[in-house]
XYZ file of C-alpha atoms in Angstrom:
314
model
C 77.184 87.119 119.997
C 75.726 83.144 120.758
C 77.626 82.124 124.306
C 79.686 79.183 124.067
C 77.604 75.801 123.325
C 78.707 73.107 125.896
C 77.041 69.564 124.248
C 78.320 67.528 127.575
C 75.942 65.928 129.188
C 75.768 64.570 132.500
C 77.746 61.107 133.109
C 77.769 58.461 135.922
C 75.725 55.839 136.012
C 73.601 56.553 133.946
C 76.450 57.262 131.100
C 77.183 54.042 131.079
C 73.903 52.679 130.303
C 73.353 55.203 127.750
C 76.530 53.960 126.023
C 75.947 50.686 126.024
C 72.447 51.246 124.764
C 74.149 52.979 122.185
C 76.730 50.657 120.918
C 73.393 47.570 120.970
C 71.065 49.767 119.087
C 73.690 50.792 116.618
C 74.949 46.850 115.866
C 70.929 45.736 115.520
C 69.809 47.996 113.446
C 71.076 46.134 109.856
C 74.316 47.047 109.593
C 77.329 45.254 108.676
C 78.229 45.831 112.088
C 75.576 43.610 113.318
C 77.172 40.354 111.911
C 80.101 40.830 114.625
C 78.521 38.633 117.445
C 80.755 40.058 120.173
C 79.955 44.027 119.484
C 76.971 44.006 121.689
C 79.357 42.168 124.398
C 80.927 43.786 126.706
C 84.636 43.508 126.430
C 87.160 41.889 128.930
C 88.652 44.234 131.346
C 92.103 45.017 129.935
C 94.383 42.740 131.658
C 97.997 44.358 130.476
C 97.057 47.348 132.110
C 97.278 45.877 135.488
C 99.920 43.682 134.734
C 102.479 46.403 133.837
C 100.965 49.380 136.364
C 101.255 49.265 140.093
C 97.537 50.737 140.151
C 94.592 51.019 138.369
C 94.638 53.349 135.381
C 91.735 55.637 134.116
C 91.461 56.671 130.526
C 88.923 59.128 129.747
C 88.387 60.303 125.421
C 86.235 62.285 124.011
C 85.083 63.435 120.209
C 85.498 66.956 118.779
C 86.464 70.098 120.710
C 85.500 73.254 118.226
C 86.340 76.164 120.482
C 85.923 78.822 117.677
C 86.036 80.010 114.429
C 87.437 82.558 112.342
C 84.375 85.232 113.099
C 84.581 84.811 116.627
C 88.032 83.685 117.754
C 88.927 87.841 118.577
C 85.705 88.267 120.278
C 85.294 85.640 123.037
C 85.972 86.902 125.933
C 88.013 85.253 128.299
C 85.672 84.921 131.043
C 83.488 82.362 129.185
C 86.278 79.955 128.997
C 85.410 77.991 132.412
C 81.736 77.590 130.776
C 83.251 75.104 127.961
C 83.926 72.445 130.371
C 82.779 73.678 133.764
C 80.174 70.505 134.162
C 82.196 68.258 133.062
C 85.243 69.001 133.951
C 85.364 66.576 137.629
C 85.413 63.779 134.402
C 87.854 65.114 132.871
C 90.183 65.943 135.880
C 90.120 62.775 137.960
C 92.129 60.388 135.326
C 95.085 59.188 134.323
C 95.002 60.209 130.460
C 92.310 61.840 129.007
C 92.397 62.502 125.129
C 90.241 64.149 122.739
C 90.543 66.005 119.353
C 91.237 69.158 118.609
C 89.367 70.468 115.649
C 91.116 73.451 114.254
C 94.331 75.904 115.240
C 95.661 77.060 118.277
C 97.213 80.215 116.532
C 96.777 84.103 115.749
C 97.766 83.566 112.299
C 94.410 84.985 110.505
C 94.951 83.679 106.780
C 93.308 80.554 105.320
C 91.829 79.722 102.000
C 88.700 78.772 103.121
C 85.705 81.171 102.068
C 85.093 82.905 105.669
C 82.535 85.851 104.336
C 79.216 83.810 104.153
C 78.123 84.369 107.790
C 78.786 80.801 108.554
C 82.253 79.948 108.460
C 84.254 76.418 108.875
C 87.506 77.703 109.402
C 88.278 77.007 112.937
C 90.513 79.292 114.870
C 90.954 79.031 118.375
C 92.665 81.698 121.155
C 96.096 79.873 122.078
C 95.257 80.793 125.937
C 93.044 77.917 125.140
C 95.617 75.548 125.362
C 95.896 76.479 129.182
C 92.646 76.149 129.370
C 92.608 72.542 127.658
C 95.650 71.669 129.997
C 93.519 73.207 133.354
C 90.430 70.840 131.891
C 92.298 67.906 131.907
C 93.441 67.005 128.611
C 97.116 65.768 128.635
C 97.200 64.558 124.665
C 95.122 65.652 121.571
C 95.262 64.297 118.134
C 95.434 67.314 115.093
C 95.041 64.565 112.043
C 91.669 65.483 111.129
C 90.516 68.010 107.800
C 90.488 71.478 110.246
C 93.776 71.550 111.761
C 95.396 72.907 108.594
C 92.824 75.949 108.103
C 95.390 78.471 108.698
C 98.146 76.734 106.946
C 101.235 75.733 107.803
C 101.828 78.369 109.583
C 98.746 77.848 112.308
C 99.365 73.714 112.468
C 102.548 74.352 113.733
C 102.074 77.011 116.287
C 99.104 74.304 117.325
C 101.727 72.346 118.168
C 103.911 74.843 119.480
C 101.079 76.074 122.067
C 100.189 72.647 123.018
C 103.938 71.520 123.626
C 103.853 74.584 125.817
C 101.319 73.382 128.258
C 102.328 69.758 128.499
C 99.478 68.367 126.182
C 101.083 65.456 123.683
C 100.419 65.755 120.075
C 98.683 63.042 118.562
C 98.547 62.133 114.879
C 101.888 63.854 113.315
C 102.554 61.672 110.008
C 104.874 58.876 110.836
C 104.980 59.533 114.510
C 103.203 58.076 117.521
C 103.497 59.817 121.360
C 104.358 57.728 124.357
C 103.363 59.066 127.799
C 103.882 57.219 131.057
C 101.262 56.979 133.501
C 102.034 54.788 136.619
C 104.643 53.189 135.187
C 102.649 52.223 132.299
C 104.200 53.318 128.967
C 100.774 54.341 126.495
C 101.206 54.711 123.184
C 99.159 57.130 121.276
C 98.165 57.359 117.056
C 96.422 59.682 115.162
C 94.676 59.012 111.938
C 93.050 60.981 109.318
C 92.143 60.737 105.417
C 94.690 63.611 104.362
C 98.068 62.643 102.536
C 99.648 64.942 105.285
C 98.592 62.726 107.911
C 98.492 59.463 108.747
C 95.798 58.042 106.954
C 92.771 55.714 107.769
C 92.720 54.551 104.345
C 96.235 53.108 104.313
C 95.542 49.920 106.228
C 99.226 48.447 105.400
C 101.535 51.662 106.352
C 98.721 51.804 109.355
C 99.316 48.519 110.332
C 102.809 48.720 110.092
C 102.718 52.407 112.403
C 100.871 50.868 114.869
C 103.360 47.949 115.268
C 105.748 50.068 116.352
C 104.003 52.011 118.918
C 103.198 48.569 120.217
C 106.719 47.488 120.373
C 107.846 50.099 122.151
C 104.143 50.419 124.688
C 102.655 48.494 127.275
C 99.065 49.992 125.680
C 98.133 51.472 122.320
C 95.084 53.751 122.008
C 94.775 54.519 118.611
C 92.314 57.468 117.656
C 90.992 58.326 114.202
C 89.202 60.974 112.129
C 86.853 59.178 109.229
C 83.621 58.648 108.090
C 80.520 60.629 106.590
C 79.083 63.235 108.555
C 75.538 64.215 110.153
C 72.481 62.175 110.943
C 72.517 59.752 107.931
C 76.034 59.031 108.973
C 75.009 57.215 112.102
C 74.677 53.660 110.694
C 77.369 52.843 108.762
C 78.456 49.482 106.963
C 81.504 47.692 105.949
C 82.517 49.876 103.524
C 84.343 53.158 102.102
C 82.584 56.695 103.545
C 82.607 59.196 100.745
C 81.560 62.687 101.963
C 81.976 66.000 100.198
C 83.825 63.876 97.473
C 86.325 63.109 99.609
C 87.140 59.839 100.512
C 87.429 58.987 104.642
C 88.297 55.749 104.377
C 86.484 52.641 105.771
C 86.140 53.200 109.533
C 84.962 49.428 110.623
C 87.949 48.019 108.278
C 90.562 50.430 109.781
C 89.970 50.183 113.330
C 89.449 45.873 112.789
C 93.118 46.490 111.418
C 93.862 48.757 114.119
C 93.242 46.016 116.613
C 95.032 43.641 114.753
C 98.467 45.734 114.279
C 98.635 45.859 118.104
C 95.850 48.713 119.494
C 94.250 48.116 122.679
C 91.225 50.868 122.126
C 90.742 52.206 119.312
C 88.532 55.978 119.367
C 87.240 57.036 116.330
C 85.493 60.788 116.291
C 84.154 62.622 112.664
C 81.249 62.218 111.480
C 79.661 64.759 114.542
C 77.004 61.973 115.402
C 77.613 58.957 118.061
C 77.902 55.550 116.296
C 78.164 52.030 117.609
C 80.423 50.829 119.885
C 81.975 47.192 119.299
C 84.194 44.788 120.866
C 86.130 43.369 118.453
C 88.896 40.233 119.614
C 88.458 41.496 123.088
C 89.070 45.098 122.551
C 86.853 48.155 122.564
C 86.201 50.296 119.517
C 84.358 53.380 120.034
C 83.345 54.068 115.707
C 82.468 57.945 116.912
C 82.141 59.800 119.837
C 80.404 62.619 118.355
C 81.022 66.853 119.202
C 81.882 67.314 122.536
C 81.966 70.928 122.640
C 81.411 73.624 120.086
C 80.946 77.115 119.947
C 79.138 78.788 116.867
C 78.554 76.993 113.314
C 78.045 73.617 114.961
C 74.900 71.989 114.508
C 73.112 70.767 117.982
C 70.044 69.165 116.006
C 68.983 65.945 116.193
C 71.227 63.264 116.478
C 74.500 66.365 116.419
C 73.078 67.210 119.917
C 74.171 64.119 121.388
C 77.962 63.485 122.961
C 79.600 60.985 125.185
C 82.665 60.228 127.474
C 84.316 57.007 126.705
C 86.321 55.241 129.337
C 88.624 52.499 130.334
């Protein structure tokens, strides 16, 4: 059996610079994203934060956490689950909020309709001590409105949500709903987004906008987070336009997080297509187009560009 994949890298410094570098060679490289002048700049330290909170707040996100599938869910055993996050974990830990998202089901429930006899499957399955083990990491909200979280059903979304609840995560991205969490005094507002009727969707800009607006009524900060976009290497430089992938449609990620920022978010986080991608500041707010996999264990690709992860914060 392969031992658990960890794609973290080291952070610090040198994080930062990698980032950045990131987010530059991504804008200058001929996409659409290149004719924002400001998405190479760096963006204005977020002033409403330290209005409303007595002291400085840390945010910490990261992209996709695939802690199993359906072949090896019942045989990992328990004493590999400090090596997921064990270097990274100090990052994680030391922070006010940090949010991520969770790319399958928290549940024992073993039926899905995805084809799981090839050798390689993508139904992901996870043991729901994980969500202890997510909790003891750090993580204090993840967003399920992305195309895994419903591969056992019904039945396995909600007893995602059930085992989260259980150990104090929020749930981000329930359709119609937004989660508030206070942190110093600071009332953040969190939204999910996928490209699934079920969800809230990234391709809905108006009923997105108008989701958003509320969160921001009743928040001091919005973080909005989204799952969109083609996937793999050819799916780091994107345009200004609608992602097809698979034949499905994930929306246009640069015109939904624009909107995003317009409806009200503060930081938007986008995370799908398993590669990083740009990062921009659009009217004085950060948008992070795709944080890649942060942590995988079998079926995930850690080739190329796929081998590459990051830890956004504010």
């Amino acid at each position: 059996m392969p031992r658990p994949t960890s794609f973290s890298r080291s952070t610090g410094p040198a994080f930062w610079l990698r980032i950045l570098a990131w987010g530059v060679w991504g804008l200058a490289s001929g996409s659409a994203l290149a004719q924002s002048a400001g998405a190479a700049k760096a963006c204005p330290a977020p002033q409403r934060m330290q209005v409303h909170s007595q002291a400085p707040v840390t945010l910490r996100f990261v992209g996709d956490l695939v802690l199993g599938n359906s072949h090896l869910v019942d045989n990992i055993p328990a004493e590999w689950d400090a090596m997921y996050f064990g270097q990274v974990e100090s990052y994680l830990k030391n922070t006010d909020l940090t949010l991520g998202n969770l790319e399958g089901a928290l549940t024992q429930y073993t039926k899905t309709l995805k084809a799981t006899g090839t050798g390689r499957s993508y139904a992901f399955r996870f043991p729901p001590r994980y969500a202890k083990l997510l909790k003891d990491t750090g993580f204090t909200a993840l967003n399920v409105a992305n195309n895994h979280a419903r591969d056992f059903g019904d039945q396995g979304f909600a007893d995602t949500g059930e085992n989260l609840r259980q150990a104090a995560i929020a749930v981000v991205g329930l359709k119609g709903q937004f989660a508030t969490l206070q942190v110093k005094g600071l009332r953040v507002g969190l939204v999910g987004f996928g490209f699934y009727p079920h969800q809230n969707m990234v391709q809905d800009l108006a009923a997105a906008g108008q989701l958003i607006a509320q969160a921001k009524a009743q928040s001091d900060y919005v973080v909005v987070t989204f799952h969109g976009g083609a996937e793999g290497d050819e799916a780091v430089f994107h345009g200004n336009s609608n992602e097809i992938f698979l034949g499905e449609d994930r929306g246009n990620a640069v015109a939904f997080s624009r909107a995003a920022i317009d409806a009200g978010a503060d930081l938007v986080v986008g995370h799908g297509p398993h590669v990083l991608r740009a990062i921009e500041c659009y009217q004085g707010r950060p948008i992070f187009h795709s944080l890649g996999n942060f942590v995988g264990v079998g079926g995930l690709s850690i080739r190329s560009m796929a081998a590459m992860t990051a830890i956004g914060g504010v």
